[in-house]
Every structure is written in structure tokens, then in C-alpha cells.
Coordinates of C-alpha atoms in Angstrom, one line a residue:
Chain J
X826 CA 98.8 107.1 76.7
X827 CA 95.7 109.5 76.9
X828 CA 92.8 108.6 75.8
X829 CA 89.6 111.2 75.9
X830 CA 90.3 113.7 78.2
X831 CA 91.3 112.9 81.5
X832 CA 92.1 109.3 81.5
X833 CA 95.2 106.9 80.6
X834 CA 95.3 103.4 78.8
X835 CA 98.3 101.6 79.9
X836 CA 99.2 99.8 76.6
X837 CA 102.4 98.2 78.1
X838 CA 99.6 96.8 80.9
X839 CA 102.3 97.0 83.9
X840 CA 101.9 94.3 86.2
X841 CA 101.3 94.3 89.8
X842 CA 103.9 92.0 91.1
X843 CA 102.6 91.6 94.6
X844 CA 101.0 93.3 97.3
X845 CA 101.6 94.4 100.8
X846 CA 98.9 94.7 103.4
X847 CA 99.0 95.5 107.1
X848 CA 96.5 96.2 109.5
X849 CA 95.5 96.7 113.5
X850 CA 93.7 94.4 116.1
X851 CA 90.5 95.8 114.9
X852 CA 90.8 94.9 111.1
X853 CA 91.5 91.6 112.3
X854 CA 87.9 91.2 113.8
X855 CA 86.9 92.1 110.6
X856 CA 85.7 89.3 107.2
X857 CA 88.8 90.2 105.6
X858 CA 91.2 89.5 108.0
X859 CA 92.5 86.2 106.2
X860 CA 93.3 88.8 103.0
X861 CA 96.3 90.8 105.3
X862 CA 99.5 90.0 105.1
X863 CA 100.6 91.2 108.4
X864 CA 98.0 91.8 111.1
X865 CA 99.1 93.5 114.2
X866 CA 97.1 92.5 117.9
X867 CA 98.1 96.0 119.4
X868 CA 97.1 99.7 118.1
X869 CA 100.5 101.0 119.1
X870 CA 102.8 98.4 117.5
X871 CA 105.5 98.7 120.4
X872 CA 106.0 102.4 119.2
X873 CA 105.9 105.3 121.3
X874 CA 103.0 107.3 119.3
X875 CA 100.3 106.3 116.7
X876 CA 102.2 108.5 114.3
X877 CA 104.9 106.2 114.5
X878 CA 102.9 103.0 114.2
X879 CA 101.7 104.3 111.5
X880 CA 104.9 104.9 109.8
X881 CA 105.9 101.4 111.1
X882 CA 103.1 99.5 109.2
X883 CA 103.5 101.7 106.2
X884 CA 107.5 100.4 106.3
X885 CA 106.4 96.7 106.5
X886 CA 103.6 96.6 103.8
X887 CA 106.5 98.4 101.6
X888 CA 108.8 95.8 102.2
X889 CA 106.5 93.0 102.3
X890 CA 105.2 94.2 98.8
X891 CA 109.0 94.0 97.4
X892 CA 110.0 90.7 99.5
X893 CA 107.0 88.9 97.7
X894 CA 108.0 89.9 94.6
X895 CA 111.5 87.9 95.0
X896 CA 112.5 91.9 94.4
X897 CA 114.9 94.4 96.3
X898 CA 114.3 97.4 97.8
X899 CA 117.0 98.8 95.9
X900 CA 116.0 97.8 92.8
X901 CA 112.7 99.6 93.0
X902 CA 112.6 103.4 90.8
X903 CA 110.0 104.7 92.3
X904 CA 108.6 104.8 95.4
X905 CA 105.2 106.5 95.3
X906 CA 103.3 107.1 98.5
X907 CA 100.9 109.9 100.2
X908 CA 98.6 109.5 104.0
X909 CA 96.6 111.6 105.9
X910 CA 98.8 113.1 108.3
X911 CA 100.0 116.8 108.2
X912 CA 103.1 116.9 105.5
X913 CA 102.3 113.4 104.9
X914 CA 104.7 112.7 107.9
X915 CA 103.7 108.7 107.6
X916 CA 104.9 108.5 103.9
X917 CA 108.4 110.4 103.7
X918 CA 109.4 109.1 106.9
X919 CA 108.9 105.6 105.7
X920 CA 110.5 106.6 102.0
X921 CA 113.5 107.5 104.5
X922 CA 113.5 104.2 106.3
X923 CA 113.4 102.7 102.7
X924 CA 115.8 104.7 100.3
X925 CA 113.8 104.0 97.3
X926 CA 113.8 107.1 95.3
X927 CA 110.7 109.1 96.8
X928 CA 107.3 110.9 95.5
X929 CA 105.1 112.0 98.0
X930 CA 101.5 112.6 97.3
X931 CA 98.4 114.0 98.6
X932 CA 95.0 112.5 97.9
X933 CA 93.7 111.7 101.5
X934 CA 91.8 108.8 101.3
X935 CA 92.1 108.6 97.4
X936 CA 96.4 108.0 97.7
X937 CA 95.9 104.5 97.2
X938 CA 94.6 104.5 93.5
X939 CA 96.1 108.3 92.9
X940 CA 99.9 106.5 93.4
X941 CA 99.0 103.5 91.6
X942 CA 97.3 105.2 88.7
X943 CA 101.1 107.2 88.7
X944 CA 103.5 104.1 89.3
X945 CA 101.4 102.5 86.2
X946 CA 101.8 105.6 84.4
X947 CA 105.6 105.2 85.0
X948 CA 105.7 102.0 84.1
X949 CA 104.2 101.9 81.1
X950 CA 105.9 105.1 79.8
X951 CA 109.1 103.7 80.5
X952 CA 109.9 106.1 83.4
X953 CA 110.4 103.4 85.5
X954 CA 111.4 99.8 85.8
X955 CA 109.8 99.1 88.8
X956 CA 107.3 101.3 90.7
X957 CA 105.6 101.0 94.3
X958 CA 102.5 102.4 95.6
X959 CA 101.5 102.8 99.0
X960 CA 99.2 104.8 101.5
X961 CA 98.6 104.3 105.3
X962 CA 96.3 105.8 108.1
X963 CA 95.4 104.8 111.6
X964 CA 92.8 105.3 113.5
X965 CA 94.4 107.1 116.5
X966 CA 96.5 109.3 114.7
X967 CA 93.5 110.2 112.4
X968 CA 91.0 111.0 115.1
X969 CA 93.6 113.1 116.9
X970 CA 94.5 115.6 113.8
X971 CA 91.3 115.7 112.5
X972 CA 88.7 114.9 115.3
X973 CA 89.1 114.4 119.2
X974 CA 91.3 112.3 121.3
X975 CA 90.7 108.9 121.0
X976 CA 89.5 108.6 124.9
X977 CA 87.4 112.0 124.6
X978 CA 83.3 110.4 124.9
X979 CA 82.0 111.9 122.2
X980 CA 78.6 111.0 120.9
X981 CA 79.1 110.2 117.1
X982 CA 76.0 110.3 114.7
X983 CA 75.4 107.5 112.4
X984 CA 76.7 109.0 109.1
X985 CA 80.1 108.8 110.9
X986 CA 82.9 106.9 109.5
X987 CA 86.0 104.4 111.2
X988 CA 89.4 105.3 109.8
X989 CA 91.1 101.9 109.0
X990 CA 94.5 101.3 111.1
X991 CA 96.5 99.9 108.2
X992 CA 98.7 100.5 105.1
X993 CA 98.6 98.6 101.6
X994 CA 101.4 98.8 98.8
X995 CA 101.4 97.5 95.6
X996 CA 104.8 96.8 93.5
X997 CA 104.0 97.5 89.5
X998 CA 106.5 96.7 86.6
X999 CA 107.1 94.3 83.6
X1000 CA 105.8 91.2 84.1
X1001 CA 104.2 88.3 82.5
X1002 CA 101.3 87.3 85.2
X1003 CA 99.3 88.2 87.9
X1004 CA 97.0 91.0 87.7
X1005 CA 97.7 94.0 85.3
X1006 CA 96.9 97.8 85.4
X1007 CA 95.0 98.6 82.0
X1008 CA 93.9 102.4 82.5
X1009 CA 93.3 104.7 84.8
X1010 CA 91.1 108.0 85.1
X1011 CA 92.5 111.3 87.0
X1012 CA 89.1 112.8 88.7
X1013 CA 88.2 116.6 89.2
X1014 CA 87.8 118.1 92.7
X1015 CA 84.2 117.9 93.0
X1016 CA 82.9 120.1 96.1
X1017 CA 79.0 119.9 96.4
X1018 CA 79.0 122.6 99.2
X1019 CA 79.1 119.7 102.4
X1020 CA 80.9 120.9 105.0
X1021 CA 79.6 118.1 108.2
X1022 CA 83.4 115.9 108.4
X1023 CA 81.1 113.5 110.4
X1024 CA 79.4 112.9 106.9
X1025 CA 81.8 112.4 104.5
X1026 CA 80.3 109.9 102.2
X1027 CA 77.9 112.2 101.0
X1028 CA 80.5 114.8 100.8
X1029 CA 82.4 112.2 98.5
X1030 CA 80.0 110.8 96.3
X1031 CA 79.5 112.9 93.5
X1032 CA 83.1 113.0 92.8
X1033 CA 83.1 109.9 92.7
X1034 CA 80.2 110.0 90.5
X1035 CA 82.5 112.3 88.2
X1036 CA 85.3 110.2 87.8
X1037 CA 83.1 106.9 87.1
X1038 CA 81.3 108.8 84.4
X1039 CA 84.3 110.3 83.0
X1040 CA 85.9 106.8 83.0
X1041 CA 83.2 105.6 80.8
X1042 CA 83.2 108.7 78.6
X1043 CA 87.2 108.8 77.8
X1044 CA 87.6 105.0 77.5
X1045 CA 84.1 104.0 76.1
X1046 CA 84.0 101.3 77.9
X1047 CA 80.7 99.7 79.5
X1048 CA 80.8 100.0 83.1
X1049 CA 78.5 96.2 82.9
X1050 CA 81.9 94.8 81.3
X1051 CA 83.8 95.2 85.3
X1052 CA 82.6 92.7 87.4
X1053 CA 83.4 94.6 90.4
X1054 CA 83.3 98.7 90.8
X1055 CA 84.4 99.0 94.2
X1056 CA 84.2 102.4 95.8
X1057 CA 87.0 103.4 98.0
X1058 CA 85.1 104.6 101.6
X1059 CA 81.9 106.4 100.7
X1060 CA 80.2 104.2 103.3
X1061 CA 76.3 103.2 103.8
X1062 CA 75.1 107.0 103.4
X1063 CA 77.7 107.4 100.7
X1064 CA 77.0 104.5 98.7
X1065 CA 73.4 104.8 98.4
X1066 CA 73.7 108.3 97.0
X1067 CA 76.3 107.4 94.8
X1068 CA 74.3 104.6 93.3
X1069 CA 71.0 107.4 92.8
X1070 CA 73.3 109.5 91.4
X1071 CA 74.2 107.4 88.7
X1072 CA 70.9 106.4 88.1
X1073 CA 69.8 110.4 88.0
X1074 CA 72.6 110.7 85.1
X1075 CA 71.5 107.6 82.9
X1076 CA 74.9 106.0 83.1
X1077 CA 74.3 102.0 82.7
X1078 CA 76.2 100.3 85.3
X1079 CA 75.9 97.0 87.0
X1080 CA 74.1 98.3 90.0
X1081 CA 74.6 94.6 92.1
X1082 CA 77.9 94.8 91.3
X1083 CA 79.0 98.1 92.9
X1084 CA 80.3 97.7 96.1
X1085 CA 82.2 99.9 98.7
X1086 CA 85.9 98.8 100.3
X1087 CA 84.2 100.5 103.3
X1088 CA 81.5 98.4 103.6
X1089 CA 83.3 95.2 102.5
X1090 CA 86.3 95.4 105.4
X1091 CA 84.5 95.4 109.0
X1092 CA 81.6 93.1 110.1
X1093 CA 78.0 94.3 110.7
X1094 CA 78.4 94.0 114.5
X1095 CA 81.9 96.2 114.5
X1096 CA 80.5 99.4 115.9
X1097 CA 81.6 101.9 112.8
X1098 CA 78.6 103.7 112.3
X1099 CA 78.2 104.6 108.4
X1100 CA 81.6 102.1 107.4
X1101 CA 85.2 102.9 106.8
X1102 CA 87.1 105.3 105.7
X1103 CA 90.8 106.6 105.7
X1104 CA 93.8 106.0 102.8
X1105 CA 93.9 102.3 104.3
X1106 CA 90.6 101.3 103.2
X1107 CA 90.9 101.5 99.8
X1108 CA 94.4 100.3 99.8
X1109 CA 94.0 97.4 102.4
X1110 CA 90.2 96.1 100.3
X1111 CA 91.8 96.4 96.7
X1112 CA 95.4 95.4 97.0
X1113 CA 94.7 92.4 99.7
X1114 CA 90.9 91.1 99.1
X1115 CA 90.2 92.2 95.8
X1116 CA 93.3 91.0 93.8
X1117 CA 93.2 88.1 95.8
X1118 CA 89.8 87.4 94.5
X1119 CA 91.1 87.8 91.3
X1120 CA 94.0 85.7 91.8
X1121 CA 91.9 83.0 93.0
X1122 CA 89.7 84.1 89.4
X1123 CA 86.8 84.8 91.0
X1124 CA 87.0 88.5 89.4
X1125 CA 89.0 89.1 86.0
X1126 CA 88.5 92.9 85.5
X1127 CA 87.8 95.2 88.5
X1128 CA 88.0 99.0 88.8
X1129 CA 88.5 100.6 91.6
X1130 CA 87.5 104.3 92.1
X1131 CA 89.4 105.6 95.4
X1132 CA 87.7 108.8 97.1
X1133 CA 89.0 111.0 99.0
X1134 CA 88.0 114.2 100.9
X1135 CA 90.5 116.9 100.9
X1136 CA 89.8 119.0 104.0
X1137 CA 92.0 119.8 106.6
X1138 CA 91.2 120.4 110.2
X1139 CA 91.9 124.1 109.8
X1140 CA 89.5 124.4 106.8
X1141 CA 87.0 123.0 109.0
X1142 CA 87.1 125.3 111.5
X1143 CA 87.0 128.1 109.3
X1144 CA 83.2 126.8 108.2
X1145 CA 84.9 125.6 104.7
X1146 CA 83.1 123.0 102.7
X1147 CA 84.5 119.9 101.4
X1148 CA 86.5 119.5 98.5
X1149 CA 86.8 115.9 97.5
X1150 CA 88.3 114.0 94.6
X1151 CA 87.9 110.4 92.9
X1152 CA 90.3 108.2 91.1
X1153 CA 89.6 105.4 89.2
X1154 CA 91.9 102.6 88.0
X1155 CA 91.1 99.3 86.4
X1156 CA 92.7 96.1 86.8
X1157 CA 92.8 93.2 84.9
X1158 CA 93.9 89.3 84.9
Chain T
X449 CA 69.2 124.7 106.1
X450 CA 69.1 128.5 106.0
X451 CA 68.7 130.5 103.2
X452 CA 71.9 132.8 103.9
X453 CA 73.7 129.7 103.8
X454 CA 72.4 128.7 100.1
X455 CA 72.9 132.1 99.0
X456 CA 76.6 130.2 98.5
X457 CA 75.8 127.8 97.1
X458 CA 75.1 126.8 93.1
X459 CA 71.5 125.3 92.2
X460 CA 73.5 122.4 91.3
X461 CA 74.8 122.3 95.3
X462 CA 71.3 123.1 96.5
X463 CA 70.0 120.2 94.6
X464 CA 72.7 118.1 95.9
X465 CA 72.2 119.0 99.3
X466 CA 68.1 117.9 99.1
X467 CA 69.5 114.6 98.1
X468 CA 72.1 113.9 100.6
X469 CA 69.9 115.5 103.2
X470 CA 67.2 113.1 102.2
X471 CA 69.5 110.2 102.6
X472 CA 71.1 110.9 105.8
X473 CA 70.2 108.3 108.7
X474 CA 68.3 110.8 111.6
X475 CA 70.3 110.9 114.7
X476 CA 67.7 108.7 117.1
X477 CA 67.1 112.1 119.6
X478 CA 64.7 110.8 121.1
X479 CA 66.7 107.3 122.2
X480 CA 69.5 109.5 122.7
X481 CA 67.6 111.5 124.9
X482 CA 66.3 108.6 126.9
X483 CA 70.1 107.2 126.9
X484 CA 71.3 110.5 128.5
X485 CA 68.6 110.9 131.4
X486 CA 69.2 107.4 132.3
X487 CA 73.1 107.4 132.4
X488 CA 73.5 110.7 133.8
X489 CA 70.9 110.3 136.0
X490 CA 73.0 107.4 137.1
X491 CA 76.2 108.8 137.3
X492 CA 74.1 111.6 140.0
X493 CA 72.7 108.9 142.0
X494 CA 76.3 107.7 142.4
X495 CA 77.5 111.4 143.7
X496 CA 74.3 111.6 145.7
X497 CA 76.1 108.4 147.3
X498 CA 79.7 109.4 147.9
X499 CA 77.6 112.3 149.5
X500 CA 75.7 109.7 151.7
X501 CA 79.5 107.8 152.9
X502 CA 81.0 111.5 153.4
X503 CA 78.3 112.8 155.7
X504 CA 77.5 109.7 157.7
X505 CA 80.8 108.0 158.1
X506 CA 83.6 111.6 157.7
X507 CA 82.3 113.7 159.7
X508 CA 81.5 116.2 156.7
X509 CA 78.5 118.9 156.0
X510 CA 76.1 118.6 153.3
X511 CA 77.6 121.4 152.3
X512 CA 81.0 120.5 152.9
X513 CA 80.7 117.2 151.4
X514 CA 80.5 118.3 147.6
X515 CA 84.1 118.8 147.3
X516 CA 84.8 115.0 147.8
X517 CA 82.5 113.7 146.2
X518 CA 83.4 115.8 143.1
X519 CA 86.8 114.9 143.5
X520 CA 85.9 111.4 143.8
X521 CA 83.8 111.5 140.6
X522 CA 86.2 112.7 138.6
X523 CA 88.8 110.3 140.0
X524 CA 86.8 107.9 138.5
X525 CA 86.0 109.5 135.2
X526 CA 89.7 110.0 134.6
X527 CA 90.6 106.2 135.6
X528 CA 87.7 104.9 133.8
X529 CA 89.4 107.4 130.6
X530 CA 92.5 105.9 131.0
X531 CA 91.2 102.3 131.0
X532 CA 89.7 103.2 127.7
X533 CA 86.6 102.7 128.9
X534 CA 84.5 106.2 129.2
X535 CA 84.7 106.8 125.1
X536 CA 82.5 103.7 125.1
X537 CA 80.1 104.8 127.4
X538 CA 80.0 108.4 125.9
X539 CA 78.6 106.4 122.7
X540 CA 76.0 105.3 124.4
X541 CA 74.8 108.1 126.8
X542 CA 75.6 111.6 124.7
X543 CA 74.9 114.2 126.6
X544 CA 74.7 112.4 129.6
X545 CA 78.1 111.7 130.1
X546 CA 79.0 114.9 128.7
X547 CA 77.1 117.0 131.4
X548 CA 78.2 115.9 134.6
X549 CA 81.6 116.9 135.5
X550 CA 82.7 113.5 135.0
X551 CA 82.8 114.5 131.5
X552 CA 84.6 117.8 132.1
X553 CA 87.1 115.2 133.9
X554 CA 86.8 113.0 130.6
X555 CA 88.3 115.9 128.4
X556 CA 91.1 116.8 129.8
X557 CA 92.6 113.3 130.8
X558 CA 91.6 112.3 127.1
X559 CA 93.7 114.9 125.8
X560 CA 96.6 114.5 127.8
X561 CA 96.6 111.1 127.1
X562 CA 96.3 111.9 123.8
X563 CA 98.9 114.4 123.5
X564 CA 101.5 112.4 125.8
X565 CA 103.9 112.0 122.9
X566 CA 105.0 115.0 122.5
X567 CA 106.1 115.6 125.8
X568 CA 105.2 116.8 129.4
X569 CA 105.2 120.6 128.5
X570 CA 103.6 121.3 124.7
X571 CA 102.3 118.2 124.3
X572 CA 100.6 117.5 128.5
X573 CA 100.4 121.1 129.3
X574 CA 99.6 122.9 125.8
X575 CA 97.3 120.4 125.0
X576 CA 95.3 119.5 128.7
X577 CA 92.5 122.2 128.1
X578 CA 92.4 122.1 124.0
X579 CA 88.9 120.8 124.8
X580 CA 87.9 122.5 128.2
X581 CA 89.2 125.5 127.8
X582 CA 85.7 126.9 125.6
X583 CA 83.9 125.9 128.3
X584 CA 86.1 127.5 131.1
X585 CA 86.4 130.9 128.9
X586 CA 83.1 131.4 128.1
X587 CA 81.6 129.9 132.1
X588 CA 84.1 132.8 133.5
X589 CA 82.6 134.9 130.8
X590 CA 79.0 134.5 131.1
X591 CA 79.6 134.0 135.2
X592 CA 81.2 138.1 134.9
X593 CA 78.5 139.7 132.3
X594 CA 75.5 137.9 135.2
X595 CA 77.5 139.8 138.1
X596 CA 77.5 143.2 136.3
X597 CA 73.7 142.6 135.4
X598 CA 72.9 141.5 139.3
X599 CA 74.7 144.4 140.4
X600 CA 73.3 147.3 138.3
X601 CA 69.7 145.6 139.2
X602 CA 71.0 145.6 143.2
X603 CA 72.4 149.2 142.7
X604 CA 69.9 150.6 141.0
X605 CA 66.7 148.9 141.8
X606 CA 68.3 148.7 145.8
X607 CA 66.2 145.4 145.6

């Protein structure tokens, strides 16, 4: 239902039934490593391309996401998923590996809450029985449509981010435990004039700003009653804007409690420069670590604001700036 | 930033920009710079070697000798590519991996490496120069536009 003017209160409160998570040999040197499902020791997974490893571990945190619901893949509605690659090559090839009844999206880095904000929308309205939400990246295929080969010794400056080699899905529907989607809020495209794709935190930020403060503004709700706002891959240059520019607009929020899944999912020695990034991030921290954390009740409401950066490598080139976009979805237990 | 470029921009973007520009960890140029002069000064010490074995143990020329030992450089660029191996060092060094033509043997192994998948003749072939090809255009380029200047200066000044 809409409440305000860009956001949606899920009064049905769709459940996530389980979680999928997958993720490369270099996630697995990470703190979160124990919060995967599937962790893979080798970039390629036995494929041919990183375009099909990707597809591959989109495929198995799909399935693993139904399979621990006691579910079938044919009982699914909807099958909501978006990534980074051109056409989002990752996500319909999968949905054709799958045959669940297909949406594809586009959010970059942001996919992960823009599809589960949707499948909770379907849900709760009744569209759909059951509803999964998924997103993937890797960091070969990534670097090599957007940057430089992966062997090409390039220097990288600090504000530089590390896509994530992973893929998270999330099954929502009817149930009676377990976490629950409450709301949801559909951001702007916010495009501060940035146009540096080595700096994409601070490109992000202030639409992630937006979204946070329009969350609060639609839903009235006090951003000190989360304990976690988690940030989907601003970074350390993002971040630290973020949290100035919050403080610049007078919005009360629990300043120890906002983190960054970019921060949170690689350890300080990992060499990523600024943090993570990519549609993984988000997807891998929220629907592996952070419901964990709630299953285990260290956190009972969380809300998770997804970024992403909507440039292409084409816009790049052609000296465009940045457009990026936030969304932002709560979840409860 | 320059001020054609804010001319773009709203006041809201400029004051953005301050802010994010304010926040923005400095590249270390300095380190950097040290880290380039030391590995590339490195990676010449180690032609100025092959140069050594070629003239006192193959019979070649100074002169002569620069053709193997360029070749054998950039064997070992590309094997050291393929190994996965020269990225890392390029994080460390910059520009000092860059410059030598180890790194002009680094770009175009990475990106047929990179571009393996989609085959031998768009993907190996179309792909090989993506990266080296600026620098060959434009070196051909500026290489023509300095003959035309030495030869209206020969011509005309019969120097």
C-alpha cells in the first residue's frame, strides 16, 4: 500500500522464506565467509567465461534459495532478477535455466533491494504466491565491460571499489516466521554531477541520502528505531559523506549504527582499496549476514538501502556524469 | 576543477562536489612516484642485463643487441601476465610498469586473455590492441607530424 509519496508498507508483511548466497575464492577470505551458502575456491567455476560463472552462481543461489524453503522451482510466480552485465545477460539466462516466470530488472548495484522491494510488493498485493529476488556480479566479468582486463596493471587510486564475485536470492511469500518485509521506499535518480567511475561512493551517496530521508518522511518512522541501516556499496569515501550529509540535513539517525555491506564483507588486509561494490554486495551482506544476524536475534528490524550507479561504459566515455539511484527496504523479525 | 566544467553544473552540484572533493583520500604521488622509479628502474637494469649475456656470450652489437633483449622482456611481461602476476605488480609500481615496454607487452596479452572467450578472431584479434592501439595511432601520428617539422626546418633552413 502507499504511504507518503514514494514508499510502500507491506501490511500482509511477506516473509522471506530463505536465502540463497554464493560467492568466489576471494569472498571466502573474507569475515563473512561462514554467512554463504555456497562458496566457490575458483573465479571461473569450471565455466568457459566469467559471464557464465556468473550465470552459474546466479542459478545455484536461485535454487538454493527455493530448496531451503522445502519449496519448488515450479511453484515459485515470480522470479525477479537484474545484474550488471549488458542486457542483464546473467539474469535471463539464469531465469531460462530456471523456468520460473521471469522479470528482469535494472538497478546496477541497487537490484538486490530494487527486486525485493517488487517481489514484496507482489506478495503482499496478492500478485503472487511466492516471489524470488536475486542479483549477481563478478569481479572479472565486471572489470572487463566496464573497466580493463583483469591481467591489464593498472594503477588504481584509493577511492576505487572491488566488485563482489557472488549472487544472493531471497524467496518471499506467506509465511508465519522468519524475517518479514514491512516497507519499502522507491528512490529518485540522484546525479550530483560525478563523473570519476573509480569514485563511485561519492557518486552514490547522496542518493542514497535521498531515499533514507524520503524513507523517514513517507513512513514517519525514526530512523533510531532500526538497529541496523546498512548501506549497499558506498564504501570508506562513500560512507563518510553519506553520514555528513545526513548530518548537513538535520535527519536524526543512529550515526553508530549505520554501516556499509561494502565495508562489512572483505577484511582490512584484502587489498580493495575504498571497499566493495557490485549487485553482489548488497545481496550477498543483507540476505546471508544480516538476516542471519537477525535469525540468530541479534538484530530485529534492519533497513537496508541498496545503491547503485547507473552508468554504462559508453556513457563514460562520452564524459557523462553519473546517475545513481537508492532503494531502501526494511526488514523485520 | 575548471570553471567551464561548473558552468554545468547546479550550485547544488557545485556544493556537492567541494564536499566529496574534500573527502576524497589523495592518490600518495609522491610514494607512487618513488614506487615507479624504483620498479622501472628495475625492470631497465634487467634489459641493461640481457644486453650484457647478448653482447658477451652471442656474438651481438650493442646495437644489435636491443632486439633480443626487448623480445626477451616482453616474453617475460606476457608470461608474468598470464601467471596473473603483473596486475599485482602494476599496483604497486604505476607508471613504472606502465612505461617500459613490458607494459606495452602487458596490454595486449591482458586483453587477449581477456577476450579469449569469444573466440580466436573477434574476440583474440578484435580485441588484442583495444588498449595499445591509442598509443600505436597517436606514436605513428606524432612520429609523422615531427618528420614534416624536421623536414621543412632541413629544407628550408638547409641546416
Amino acid at each position: 500500500m502507499l504511504k507518503g509519496h514514494q514508499s510502500w508498507v507491506f501490511n500482509s508483511r511477506p516473509a522471506v522464506l530463505a536465502c540463497g548466497t554464493v560467492g568466489g575464492p576471494f569472498e571466502a577470505q573474507g569475515p563473512l565467509a561462514e554467512d554463504f551458502d555456497i562458496l566457490h575456491d575458483d573465479m571461473w567455476l569450471g565455466q568457459e567465461s566469467f559471464e557464465k560463472a556468473e550465470r552459474k552462481m546466479l542459478e545455484e543461489a536461485c535454487e538454493k534459495a527455493v530448496e531451503k524453503a522445502g519449496q519448488k522451482g515450479a511453484d515459485v510466480n515470480f522470479h525477479l532478477s537484474g545484474d550488471l552485465m549488458n542486457q542483464i545477460i546473467s539474469s535471463s539466462f539464469a531465469a531460462r535455466t530456471l523456468g520460473i516466470p521471469y522479470l528482469g530488472l535494472f538497478g546496477a548495484c541497487s537490484t538486490a533491494m530494487e527486486s525485493l522491494a517488487l517481489a514484496a510488493q507482489l506478495v503482499d498485493s496478492g500478485a503472487a504466491r511466492m516471489a524470488l529476488a536475486s542479483t549477481s556480479s563478478h569481479n572479472g566479468s565486471a572489470e572487463k565491460q566496464f573497466r580493463y582486463p583483469t591481467e591489464y596493471g593498472a594503477q588504481k587510486p584509493p577511492t576505487a571499489q572491488w566488485t563482489v564475485t557472488g549472487a544472493g536470492a531471497a524467496l518471499l511469500g506467506a509465511g508465519e516466521e522468519g524475517p518479514r518485509v514491512t516497507s519499502a521506499t522507491i528512490g529518485r535518480v540522484v546525479d550530483m554531477g560525478l563523473s570519476d567511475p573509480f569514485n563511485m561512493g561519492a557518486a552514490m551517496a547522496p542518493a542514497a541520502v535521498d531515499t533514507l530521508k524520503a524513507h523517514a518522511r513517507d513512513l514517519e518512522v525514526d530512523l533510531f528505531s532500526y538497529d541496523l541501516i546498512a548501506t549497499g556499496d558506498l564504501g570508506r569515501v562513500g560512507h563518510e559523506i553519506a553520514k555528513d550529509l545526513i548530518e548537513e540535513k538535520k535527519l536524526p539517525f543512529p550515526k553508530e549504527r549505520f554501516m556499509d555491506c561494502g565495508l562489512l564483507i572483505y577484511d582490512k588486509t584484502q587489498p580493495v582499496h575504498a571497499g566493495a561494490s557490485g549487485c553482489a554486495c548488497s545481496a550477498v551482506v543483507t540476505f546471508g549476514h544480516l538476516i542471519n544476524r537477525m535469525k540468530r536475534g541479534e538484530l530485529k528490524k534492519i533497513l537496508a538501502v541498496a545503491t547503485g550507479a547507473l552508468l554504462s561504459p559508453l556513457s563514460y566515455q562520452q564524459k557523462e556524469s553519473i546517475p545513481c539511484i537508492a532503494y531502501a527496504v526494511s526488514i523485520e523479525i | 576543477m575548471s570553471s567551464k566544467k561548473n558552468k554545468y553544473l547546479s550550485p547544488e552540484q557545485q556544493k556537492y562536489q567541494l564536499i566529496a572533493q574534500a573527502r576524497e583520500p589523495q592518490r600518495p604521488v609522491l610514494l607512487n612516484s618513488i614506487r615507479a622509479f624504483v620498479v622501472g628502474g628495475l625492470i631497465c637494469v634487467l634489459g641493461q642485463f640481457f644486453q650484457f649475456i647478448y653482447t658477451t656470450y652471442f656474438n651481438f652489437t650493442e646495437v644489435s643487441a636491443s632486439n633480443p633483449t626487448v623480445s626477451s622482456l616482453v616474453i617475460l611481461a606476457v608470461l608474468m601476465t598470464g601467471l596473473g602476476l603483473y596486475d599485482h605488480l602494476a599496483q604497486y609500481a604505476g607508471g613504472g610498469t606502465i612505461v617500459p615496454v613490458t607494459g606495452f607487452a602487458n596490454t595486449m596479452a591482458s586483453s587477449a586473455i581477456e577476450h579469449r572467450s569469444e573466440g580466436f578472431v573477434l574476440g583474440v584479434g578484435g580485441n588484442m590492441f583495444k588498449i595499445a592501439g591509442p598509443v600505436i595511432t597517436y606514436g605513428v601520428f606524432s612520429a609523422f607530424v615531427v618528420a614534416i617539422i624536421r623536414f621543412i626546418i632541413l629544407e628550408l633552413g638547409g641546416m
